[in-house]
Tab-separated table of C-alpha atoms in Angstrom:
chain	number	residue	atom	x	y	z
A	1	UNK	CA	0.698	14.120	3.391
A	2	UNK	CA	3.165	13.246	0.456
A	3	UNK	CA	6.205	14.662	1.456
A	4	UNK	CA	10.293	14.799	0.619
A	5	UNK	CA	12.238	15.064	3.593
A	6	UNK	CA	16.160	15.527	3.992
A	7	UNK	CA	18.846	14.699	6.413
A	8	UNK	CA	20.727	15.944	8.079
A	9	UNK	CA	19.482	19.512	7.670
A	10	UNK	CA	23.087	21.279	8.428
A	11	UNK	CA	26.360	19.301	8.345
A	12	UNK	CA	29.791	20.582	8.556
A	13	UNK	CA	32.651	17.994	7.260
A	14	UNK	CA	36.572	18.184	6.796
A	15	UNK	CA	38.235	17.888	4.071
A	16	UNK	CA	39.099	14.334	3.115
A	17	UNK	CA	36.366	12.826	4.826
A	18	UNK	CA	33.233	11.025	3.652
A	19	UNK	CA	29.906	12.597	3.807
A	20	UNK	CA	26.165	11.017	3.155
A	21	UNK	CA	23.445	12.739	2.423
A	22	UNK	CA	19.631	11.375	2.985
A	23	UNK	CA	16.666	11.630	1.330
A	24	UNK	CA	12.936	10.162	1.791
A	25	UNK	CA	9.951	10.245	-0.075
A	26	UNK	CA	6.219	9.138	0.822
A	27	UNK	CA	5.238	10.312	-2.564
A	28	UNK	CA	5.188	6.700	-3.992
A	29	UNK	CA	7.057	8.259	-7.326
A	30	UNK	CA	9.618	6.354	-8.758
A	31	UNK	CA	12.309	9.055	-9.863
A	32	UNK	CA	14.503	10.551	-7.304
A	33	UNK	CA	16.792	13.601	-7.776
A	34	UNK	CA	19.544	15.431	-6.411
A	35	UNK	CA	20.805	18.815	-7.602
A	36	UNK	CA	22.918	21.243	-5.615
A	37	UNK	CA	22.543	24.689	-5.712
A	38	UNK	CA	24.799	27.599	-5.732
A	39	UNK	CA	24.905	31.229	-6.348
A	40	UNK	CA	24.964	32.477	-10.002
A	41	UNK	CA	24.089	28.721	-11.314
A	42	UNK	CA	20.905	27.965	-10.257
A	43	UNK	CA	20.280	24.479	-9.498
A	44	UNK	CA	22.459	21.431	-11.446
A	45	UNK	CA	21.498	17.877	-11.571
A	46	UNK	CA	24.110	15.369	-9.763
A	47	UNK	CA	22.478	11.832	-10.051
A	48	UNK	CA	19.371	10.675	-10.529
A	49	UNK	CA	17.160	7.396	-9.985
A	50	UNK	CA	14.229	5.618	-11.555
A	51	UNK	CA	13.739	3.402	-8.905
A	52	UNK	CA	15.339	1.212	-6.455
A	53	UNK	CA	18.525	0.018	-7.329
A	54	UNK	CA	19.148	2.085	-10.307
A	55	UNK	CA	21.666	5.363	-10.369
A	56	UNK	CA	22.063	7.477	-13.258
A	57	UNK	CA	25.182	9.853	-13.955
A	58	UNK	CA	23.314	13.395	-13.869
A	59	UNK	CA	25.138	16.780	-15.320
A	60	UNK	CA	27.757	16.990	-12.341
A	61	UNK	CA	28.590	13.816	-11.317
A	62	UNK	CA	32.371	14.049	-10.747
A	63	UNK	CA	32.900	13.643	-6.863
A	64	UNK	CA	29.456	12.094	-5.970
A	65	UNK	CA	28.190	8.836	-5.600
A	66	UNK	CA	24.738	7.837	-5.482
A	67	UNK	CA	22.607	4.766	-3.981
A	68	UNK	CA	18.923	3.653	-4.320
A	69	UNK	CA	18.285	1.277	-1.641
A	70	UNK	CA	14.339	1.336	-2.055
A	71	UNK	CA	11.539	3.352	-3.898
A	72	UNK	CA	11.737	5.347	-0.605
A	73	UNK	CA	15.310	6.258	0.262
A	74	UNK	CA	17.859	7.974	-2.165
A	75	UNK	CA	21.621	8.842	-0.760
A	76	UNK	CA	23.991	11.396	-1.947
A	77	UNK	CA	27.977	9.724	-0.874
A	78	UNK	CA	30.953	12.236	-0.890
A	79	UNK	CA	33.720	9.878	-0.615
A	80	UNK	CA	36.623	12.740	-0.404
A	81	UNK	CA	34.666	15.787	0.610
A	82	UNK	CA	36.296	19.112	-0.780
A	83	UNK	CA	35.705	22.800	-0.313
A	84	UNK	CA	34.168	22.607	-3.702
A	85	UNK	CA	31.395	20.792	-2.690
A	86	UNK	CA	30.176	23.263	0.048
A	87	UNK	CA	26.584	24.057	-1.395
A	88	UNK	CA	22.846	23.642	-0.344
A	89	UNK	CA	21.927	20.045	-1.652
A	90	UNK	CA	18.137	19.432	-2.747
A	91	UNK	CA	16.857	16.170	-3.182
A	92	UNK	CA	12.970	15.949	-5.294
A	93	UNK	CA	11.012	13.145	-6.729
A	94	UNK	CA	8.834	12.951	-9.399
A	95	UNK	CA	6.159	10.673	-10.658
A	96	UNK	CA	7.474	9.529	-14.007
A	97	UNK	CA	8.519	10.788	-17.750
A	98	UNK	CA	5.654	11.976	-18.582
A	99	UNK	CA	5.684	15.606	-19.991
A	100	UNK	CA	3.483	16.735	-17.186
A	101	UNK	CA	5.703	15.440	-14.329
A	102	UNK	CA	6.516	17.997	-11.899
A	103	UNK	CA	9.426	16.968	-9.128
A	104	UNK	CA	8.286	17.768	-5.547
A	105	UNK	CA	11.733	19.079	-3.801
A	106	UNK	CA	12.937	18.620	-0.234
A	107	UNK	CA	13.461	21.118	2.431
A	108	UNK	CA	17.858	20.958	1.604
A	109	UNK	CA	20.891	20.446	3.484
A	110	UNK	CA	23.027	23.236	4.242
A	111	UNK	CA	27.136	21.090	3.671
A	112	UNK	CA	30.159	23.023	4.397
A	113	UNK	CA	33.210	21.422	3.897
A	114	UNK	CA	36.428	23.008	5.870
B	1	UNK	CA	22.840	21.446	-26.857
B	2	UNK	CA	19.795	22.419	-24.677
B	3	UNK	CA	20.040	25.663	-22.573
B	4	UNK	CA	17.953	27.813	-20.677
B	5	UNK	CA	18.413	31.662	-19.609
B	6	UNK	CA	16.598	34.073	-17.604
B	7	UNK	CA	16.634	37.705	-15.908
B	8	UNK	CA	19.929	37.970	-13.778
B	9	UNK	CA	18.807	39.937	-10.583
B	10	UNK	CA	18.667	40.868	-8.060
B	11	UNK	CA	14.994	42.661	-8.839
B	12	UNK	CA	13.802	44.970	-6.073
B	13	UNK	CA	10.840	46.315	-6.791
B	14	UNK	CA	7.998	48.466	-4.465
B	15	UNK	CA	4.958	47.063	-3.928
B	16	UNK	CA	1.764	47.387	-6.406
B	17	UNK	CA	4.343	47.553	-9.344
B	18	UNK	CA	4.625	45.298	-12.287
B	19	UNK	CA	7.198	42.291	-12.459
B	20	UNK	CA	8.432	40.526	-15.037
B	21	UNK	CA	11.145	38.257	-15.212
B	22	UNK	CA	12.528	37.015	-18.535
B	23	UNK	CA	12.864	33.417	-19.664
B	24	UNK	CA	14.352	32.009	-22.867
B	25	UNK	CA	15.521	28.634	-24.314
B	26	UNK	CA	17.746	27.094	-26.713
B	27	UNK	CA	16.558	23.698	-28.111
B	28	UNK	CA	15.362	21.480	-31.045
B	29	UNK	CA	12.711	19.813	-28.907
B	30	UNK	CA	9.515	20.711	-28.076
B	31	UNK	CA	10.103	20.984	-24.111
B	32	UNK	CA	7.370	21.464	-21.503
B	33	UNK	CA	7.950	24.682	-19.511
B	34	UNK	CA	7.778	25.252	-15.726
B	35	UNK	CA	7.708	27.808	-13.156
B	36	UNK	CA	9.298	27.461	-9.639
B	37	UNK	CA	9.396	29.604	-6.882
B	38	UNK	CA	11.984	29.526	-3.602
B	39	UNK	CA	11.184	31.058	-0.231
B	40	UNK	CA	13.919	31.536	2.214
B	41	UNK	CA	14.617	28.024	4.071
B	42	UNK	CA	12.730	25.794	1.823
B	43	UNK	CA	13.005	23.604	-1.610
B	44	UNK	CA	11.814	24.958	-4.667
B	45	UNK	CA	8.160	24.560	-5.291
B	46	UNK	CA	6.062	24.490	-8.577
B	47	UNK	CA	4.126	27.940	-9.249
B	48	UNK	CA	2.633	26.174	-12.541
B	49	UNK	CA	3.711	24.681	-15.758
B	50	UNK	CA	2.939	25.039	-19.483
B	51	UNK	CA	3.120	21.479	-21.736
B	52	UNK	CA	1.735	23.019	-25.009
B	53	UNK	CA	3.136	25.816	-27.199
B	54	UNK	CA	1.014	29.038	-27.037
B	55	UNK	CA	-1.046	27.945	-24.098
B	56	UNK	CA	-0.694	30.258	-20.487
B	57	UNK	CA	-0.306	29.271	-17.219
B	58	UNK	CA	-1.151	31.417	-13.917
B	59	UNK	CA	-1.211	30.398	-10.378
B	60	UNK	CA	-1.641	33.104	-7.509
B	61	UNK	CA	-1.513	35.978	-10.267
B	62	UNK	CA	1.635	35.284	-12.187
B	63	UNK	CA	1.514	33.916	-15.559
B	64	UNK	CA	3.159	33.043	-18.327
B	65	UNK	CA	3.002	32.501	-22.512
B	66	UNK	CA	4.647	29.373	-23.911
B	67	UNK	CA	5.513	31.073	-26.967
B	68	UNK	CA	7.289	28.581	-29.336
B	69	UNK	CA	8.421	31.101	-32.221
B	70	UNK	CA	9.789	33.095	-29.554
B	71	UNK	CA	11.494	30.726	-27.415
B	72	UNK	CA	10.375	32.046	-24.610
B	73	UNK	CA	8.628	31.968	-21.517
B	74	UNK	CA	8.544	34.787	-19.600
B	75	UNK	CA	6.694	35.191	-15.909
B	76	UNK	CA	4.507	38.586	-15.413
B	77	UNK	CA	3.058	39.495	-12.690
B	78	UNK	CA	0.501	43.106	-12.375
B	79	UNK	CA	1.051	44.136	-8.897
B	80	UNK	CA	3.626	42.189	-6.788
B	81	UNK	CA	3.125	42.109	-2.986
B	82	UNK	CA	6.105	41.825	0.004
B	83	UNK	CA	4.851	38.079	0.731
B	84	UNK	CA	5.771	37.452	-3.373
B	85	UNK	CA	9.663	38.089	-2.467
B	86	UNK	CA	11.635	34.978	-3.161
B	87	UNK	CA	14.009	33.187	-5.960
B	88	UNK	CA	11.640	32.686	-9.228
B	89	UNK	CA	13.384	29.870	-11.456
B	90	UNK	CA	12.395	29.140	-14.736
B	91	UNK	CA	13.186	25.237	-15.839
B	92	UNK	CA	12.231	23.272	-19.106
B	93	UNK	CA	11.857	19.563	-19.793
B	94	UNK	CA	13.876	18.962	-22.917
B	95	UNK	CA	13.874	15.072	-22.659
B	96	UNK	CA	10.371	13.099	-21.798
B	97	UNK	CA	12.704	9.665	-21.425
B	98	UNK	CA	14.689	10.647	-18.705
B	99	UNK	CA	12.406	13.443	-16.814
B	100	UNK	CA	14.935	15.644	-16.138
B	101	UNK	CA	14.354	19.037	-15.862
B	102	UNK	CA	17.176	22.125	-16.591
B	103	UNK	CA	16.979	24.988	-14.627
B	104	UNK	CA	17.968	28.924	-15.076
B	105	UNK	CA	20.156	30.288	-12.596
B	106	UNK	CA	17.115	32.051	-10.285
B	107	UNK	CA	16.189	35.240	-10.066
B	108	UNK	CA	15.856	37.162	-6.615
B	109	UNK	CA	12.688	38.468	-6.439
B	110	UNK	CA	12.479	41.341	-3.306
B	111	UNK	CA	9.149	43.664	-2.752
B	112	UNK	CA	9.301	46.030	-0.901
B	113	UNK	CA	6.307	47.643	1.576
């Protein structure tokens, strides 16, 4: 079964330090998507992909890094992890521009950053 | 610029009741509408989507209108049940190049028995 799967599920950081975040589809799509979510604003694009290799700069990039190793695997990299970034981070795929596309959306990871 | 807003919540409504949770847009484009829902622990998921102006889309009794000279797209449902409670988010596709989507801010959906 296609799927998007996340991990780590839960991670706690410190301040200062660097945190990855990972992200696998089986969906065979070739755009990949992170967004974090938070209370009051919804859910807010941080990089994107449209395939392996590329990254593209999403609506909150400041902070976050982002690497497409394969069609499969898509990594969110906090270099300095701050408070700020606490959140519940969602990564989805999607099949394409098309103006039918729906994303499919992992299952998120919980970061707190003390 | 390209902006979408919907019903702040939280909604708490009784069960059997109506629901309906506003959506509206700001944008030049003609943007293909969506519907996602959130349950508690899990990513959002699609409840349906709209591509053309003035067509409906429904999916486990909730629709909505994409009604162009309106700018809006808001979700109804007739008669909510407790297993419907959950974060309802409204999102549009303004760009067809990139496939990004926009999303509201959520609203909390809770029914109770």
């Amino acid at each position: 079964e296609a799927a998007v799967t996340q991990s780590p599920r839960n991670k706690v950081a410190v301040t200062g330090g660097k945190v990855t975040l990972s992200c696998n589809q089986t969906n065979n799509h070739n755009n990949m998507y992170w967004y974090r979510q938070d209370t009051g604003h919804g859910l807010r694009l941080i990089h994107y992909s449209y395939g392996a290799g590329s990254t593209e700069k999403g609506d909150i990039p400041d902070g976050y890094k982002a690497s497409r190793p394969s069609q499969e695997n898509f990594s969110l990299i906090l270099e300095l992890a701050t408070p700020s970034q606490t959140s519940v981070y969602f990564c989805a795929s999607g099949d394409g521009t098309g103006g039918n596309a729906e994303q499919f959306f992992g299952p998120g990871t919980r970061l707190t950053v003390l | 610029g390209d902006s979408v807003t919907q019903t702040e919540g939280p909604v708490t409504l009784s069960e059997g009741t109506s629901l309906t949770v506003n959506c509206s847009y700001e944008t030049k484009q003609y943007p293909t509408l969506f519907w996602y829902v959130q349950y508690p622990g899990e990513g959002p998921q699609l409840l349906f989507k709209v591509p053309k102006a003035n067509e409906k889309g429904s999916n486990r009794g909730f629709e909505a209108t994409y009604n162009k000279e309106a700018t809006s797209f808001h979700l109804q449902k007739a008669s909510v049940q407790e297993s419907d409670s959950a974060v309802y988010y409204c999102a549009l596709r303004f760009n067809t190049n990139t496939g990004k989507l926009t999303f509201g801010d959520g609203t909390v959906l809770t029914v109770k028995p």
